[in-house]
Amino acid sequence: MKIRTFFRHILSAGKNTFRNGWMTFASVSSVAVTLLILGIFLVVMMNLNYFVKNLEEDVEIRALVENTATTEDLERIEKQIKNTPGAASVVFSSKTEELEALKESFGEDGMDFELIEQENPLKDVFIIKAEDPRDTEKIAKQVGKINGITTVNYGQEEINKLFSTADLARNVGLVLIAALAFTTMFLISNTIKITIFSRRREIEIMKLVGATKWFIRWPFLIEGLFLGVMGSMIPIALIAWTYTKIYEVVGGKLTLSFLRLLPTDIFLFQVSTVLLLIGAIIGMWGSTMSIRKFLRK
């Protein structure tokens, strides 16, 4: 195709987009509404996945050491833990530090613990985090076999429930997004089909004067691209503005510390790109599928 012909198709598509006012409005509105629903659901699912990831990263193993352990024993135990496959970080917390942390967790009531400072009943602890949170149980069992470790705590039941819930949420989210994306494609393509159907006489005239199929197809293809992009701009703007305001109000965090929202810059760029591509692709696909019926005759 010649460059001049291509620009002629773009100009023709632009004129037709604005010439068919109400049909263009209907198509753009359909794209905007369906992509807005898809975009909102996408934002929710991506943040939910982010919440779960933060929870998984907060999973830790607490290995309690025997009270009779010497400095040499502590160094040996720490070295063995660090050499455990899958252990990402190992932090030592003395029983004094454990008592201080316990006092702080109780706030003003923590002053009552000062009575037991002389005979601290707590134990020294090694706090371990896994490279892959799902290896927590395996690492905990290996650490528990080290000589000098009395108890290993990692909340086995809670961890298993967390991972099961995380897998369920991700799988359900993927299925729902796929279903919603398919519904979006169906609604938008049908709306664009109605737009092109209203111009079937124009296509017949172009065929009668000898225009090739691709010569007829290109303006409609580009017009579908315009409709998809125009329709995607509205939900992108609404989602970006609303999400930014929510992020500013909550300061990136919700009620609990691990419920952190995704940072606005990269996240909104990703969502905007996805919606823009979906709008453009569906617009072009809808036009292609719709006009094919008239070109067969």
XYZ file of C-alpha atoms in Angstrom:
297
model
C 0.000 0.000 0.000
C 1.262 3.466 -0.903
C 1.837 5.944 1.930
C -0.499 8.427 0.239
C -3.245 5.810 0.071
C -2.710 4.901 3.739
C -3.069 8.519 4.855
C -6.145 8.788 2.630
C -7.663 5.860 4.538
C -6.859 7.535 7.861
C -8.490 10.760 6.697
C -11.535 8.853 5.439
C -11.830 6.953 8.723
C -11.588 10.189 10.694
C -14.313 11.850 8.640
C -16.624 8.847 8.950
C -16.051 8.683 12.702
C -17.334 12.224 13.218
C -19.888 12.117 10.389
C -21.814 9.225 11.957
C -22.420 11.127 15.170
C -24.925 9.020 17.086
C -23.533 5.662 15.979
C -20.035 6.812 16.926
C -21.369 7.978 20.289
C -23.061 4.604 20.831
C -19.889 2.681 19.952
C -17.607 4.854 22.096
C -20.063 4.674 25.009
C -20.228 0.892 24.742
C -16.439 0.640 24.741
C -16.165 3.077 27.658
C -18.724 1.371 29.902
C -17.503 -2.181 29.336
C -13.823 -1.241 29.659
C -14.609 0.756 32.821
C -16.104 -2.378 34.415
C -13.160 -4.455 33.232
C -10.698 -1.802 34.431
C -12.230 -1.582 37.921
C -12.154 -5.345 38.280
C -8.562 -5.408 37.016
C -7.533 -2.781 39.601
C -9.193 -4.741 42.414
C -7.620 -8.063 41.388
C -4.130 -6.605 40.948
C -4.288 -4.976 44.391
C -5.654 -8.180 45.922
C -2.730 -10.072 44.417
C -0.415 -7.389 45.862
C -1.987 -7.809 49.323
C -1.443 -11.572 49.178
C 2.161 -11.115 48.036
C 2.838 -8.785 50.984
C 1.318 -11.322 53.356
C 3.513 -14.069 51.938
C 6.618 -11.907 52.328
C 5.758 -11.315 56.010
C 5.828 -15.046 56.738
C 8.727 -15.865 59.056
C 10.122 -18.746 61.095
C 11.030 -18.224 64.745
C 13.583 -20.751 66.008
C 13.956 -20.713 69.816
C 17.379 -21.542 71.265
C 18.177 -23.502 74.435
C 18.856 -21.312 77.475
C 22.153 -23.123 78.054
C 23.522 -22.192 74.590
C 26.920 -20.465 74.648
C 28.203 -17.773 72.276
C 29.980 -20.495 70.282
C 26.711 -22.466 70.090
C 24.856 -19.402 68.785
C 27.481 -18.826 66.099
C 27.308 -22.500 65.071
C 23.500 -22.485 64.945
C 23.401 -19.258 62.904
C 25.901 -20.677 60.404
C 23.867 -23.873 60.031
C 20.643 -21.927 59.510
C 22.261 -19.713 56.870
C 23.463 -22.841 55.069
C 19.924 -24.261 55.019
C 18.706 -24.355 51.375
C 16.030 -21.732 50.737
C 16.832 -19.511 53.744
C 16.950 -15.896 52.516
C 17.704 -14.023 55.741
C 18.578 -14.884 59.343
C 18.283 -12.342 62.156
C 19.275 -13.025 65.762
C 17.103 -11.589 68.557
C 18.328 -11.981 72.130
C 15.912 -12.752 74.934
C 16.410 -9.185 76.203
C 15.328 -7.823 72.819
C 12.402 -10.243 72.805
C 11.270 -8.948 76.197
C 11.525 -5.331 75.012
C 9.494 -6.153 71.922
C 6.889 -7.874 74.096
C 6.674 -4.830 76.374
C 6.229 -2.482 73.397
C 3.467 -4.652 71.961
C 1.447 -4.202 75.171
C 1.883 -0.412 75.201
C 1.382 1.126 78.641
C 0.546 -2.277 80.115
C 4.011 -3.428 79.121
C 5.424 -1.689 82.202
C 4.172 -4.672 84.225
C 6.842 -6.840 82.610
C 9.616 -4.878 84.329
C 9.132 -7.156 87.361
C 10.479 -10.158 85.416
C 13.456 -8.426 83.766
C 15.875 -9.872 86.338
C 14.720 -13.426 85.599
C 13.804 -13.204 81.937
C 11.950 -16.455 81.053
C 12.132 -15.846 77.277
C 14.607 -17.473 74.911
C 17.039 -16.222 72.289
C 15.464 -16.447 68.851
C 16.622 -16.735 65.267
C 14.127 -15.135 62.864
C 14.293 -16.717 59.425
C 12.659 -15.732 56.144
C 12.501 -18.010 53.113
C 13.427 -17.029 49.557
C 10.133 -18.613 48.484
C 7.463 -18.276 51.223
C 6.005 -21.613 50.107
C 9.204 -23.338 51.281
C 8.586 -22.131 54.851
C 7.400 -25.496 56.175
C 10.312 -27.402 54.611
C 12.879 -24.948 55.990
C 11.235 -24.998 59.434
C 11.563 -28.791 59.610
C 15.241 -28.635 58.660
C 15.968 -25.875 61.198
C 14.147 -27.853 63.895
C 16.708 -30.669 63.524
C 19.656 -28.387 64.375
C 21.244 -29.192 67.741
C 20.443 -26.388 70.187
C 17.064 -25.431 68.716
C 14.218 -26.291 71.091
C 11.132 -25.065 69.233
C 10.304 -23.803 65.754
C 7.216 -21.613 65.314
C 5.858 -20.505 61.957
C 2.074 -20.840 62.285
C 1.699 -23.979 60.196
C -2.107 -24.002 60.010
C -2.329 -20.264 59.274
C 0.386 -20.509 56.600
C -1.345 -23.386 54.822
C -4.660 -21.505 54.908
C -2.929 -18.378 53.569
C -1.413 -20.176 50.599
C -4.675 -22.018 49.841
C -6.640 -18.762 49.968
C -4.020 -17.004 47.824
C -4.169 -19.714 45.154
C -7.970 -19.670 45.173
C -8.106 -15.862 44.890
C -5.638 -15.829 41.982
C -7.374 -18.622 40.085
C -10.844 -17.144 40.578
C -9.524 -13.718 39.592
C -7.989 -15.019 36.368
C -11.200 -16.841 35.417
C -13.364 -13.785 36.136
C -11.054 -11.427 34.247
C -11.018 -13.787 31.258
C -14.826 -14.091 31.339
C -15.257 -10.322 31.686
C -12.774 -9.688 28.869
C -14.709 -12.065 26.599
C -17.989 -10.347 27.489
C -16.370 -6.989 26.785
C -15.221 -8.163 23.365
C -18.697 -9.488 22.561
C -20.524 -6.295 23.558
C -18.121 -3.925 21.846
C -17.861 -5.924 18.622
C -21.664 -6.155 18.362
C -22.001 -2.407 18.797
C -19.426 -1.803 16.058
C -21.240 -4.313 13.848
C -24.399 -2.207 14.131
C -22.374 0.871 13.150
C -21.031 -0.820 10.034
C -24.389 -2.419 9.177
C -25.919 1.049 8.958
C -23.381 1.816 6.195
C -23.835 -1.326 4.109
C -25.000 0.721 1.104
C -21.734 2.661 1.183
C -19.846 -0.648 0.995
C -22.015 -1.865 -1.902
C -21.323 1.328 -3.859
C -17.567 0.974 -3.316
C -17.748 -2.614 -4.596
C -19.731 -1.533 -7.666
C -17.112 1.030 -8.684
C -14.397 -1.664 -8.522
C -12.747 -1.045 -5.154
C -10.712 -3.990 -3.862
C -11.658 -5.722 -0.608
C -8.676 -4.293 1.269
C -9.338 -0.818 -0.096
C -12.837 -1.058 1.393
C -11.637 -2.769 4.587
C -8.871 -0.329 5.611
C -11.027 2.738 6.448
C -13.353 0.603 8.572
C -10.390 -1.079 10.269
C -8.866 2.281 11.160
C -12.271 3.605 12.197
C -12.656 0.652 14.561
C -9.219 1.510 15.974
C -10.351 5.121 16.537
C -13.548 3.993 18.270
C -11.679 1.595 20.533
C -9.023 4.133 21.511
C -11.571 6.929 22.070
C -13.716 4.638 24.204
C -10.752 3.460 26.293
C -9.648 7.031 27.111
C -12.729 7.640 29.290
C -12.276 4.667 31.680
C -8.517 5.273 31.786
C -9.071 8.877 32.910
C -11.757 7.932 35.465
C -9.777 5.050 36.954
C -6.523 7.044 37.096
C -8.186 10.032 38.800
C -10.194 7.931 41.279
C -7.318 5.612 42.189
C -4.916 8.531 42.668
C -7.381 10.276 45.005
C -7.940 7.078 47.030
C -4.186 6.517 47.245
C -3.640 10.078 48.485
C -6.397 9.785 51.109
C -5.221 6.470 52.607
C -1.528 7.248 52.136
C -0.954 3.973 50.304
C -2.142 1.918 53.296
C -5.531 0.703 54.440
C -6.531 -0.362 57.961
C -3.851 -3.044 58.395
C -0.148 -2.529 57.684
C 0.055 -5.289 55.059
C -2.912 -3.880 53.104
C -0.822 -1.577 50.972
C -2.098 -0.239 47.670
C 0.014 -0.530 44.558
C 1.994 2.685 43.872
C 0.185 4.871 41.355
C 2.859 5.603 38.744
C 3.832 2.207 37.285
C 0.534 0.549 38.235
C -1.685 3.104 36.472
C 0.586 3.008 33.434
C 0.148 -0.784 33.256
C -3.645 -0.616 33.650
C -3.910 2.222 31.106
C -1.788 0.319 28.594
C -3.889 -2.835 28.994
C -7.186 -0.964 28.558
C -5.857 1.016 25.589
C -4.635 -2.139 23.847
C -7.882 -3.997 24.558
C -9.926 -1.087 23.207
C -7.799 -0.764 20.073
C -7.647 -4.496 19.352
C -11.347 -5.082 19.979
C -12.274 -2.064 17.856
C -10.209 -3.339 14.926
C -11.358 -6.927 15.436
C -15.018 -5.903 15.612
C -14.721 -3.911 12.410
C -12.906 -6.720 10.605
C -15.460 -9.351 11.616
C -18.380 -7.091 10.758
C -17.284 -5.969 7.312
C -16.240 -9.479 6.276
C -19.908 -10.428 5.961
C -20.559 -7.691 3.385
C -17.386 -8.359 1.422
C -18.389 -11.977 0.825
C -21.480 -10.993 -1.148
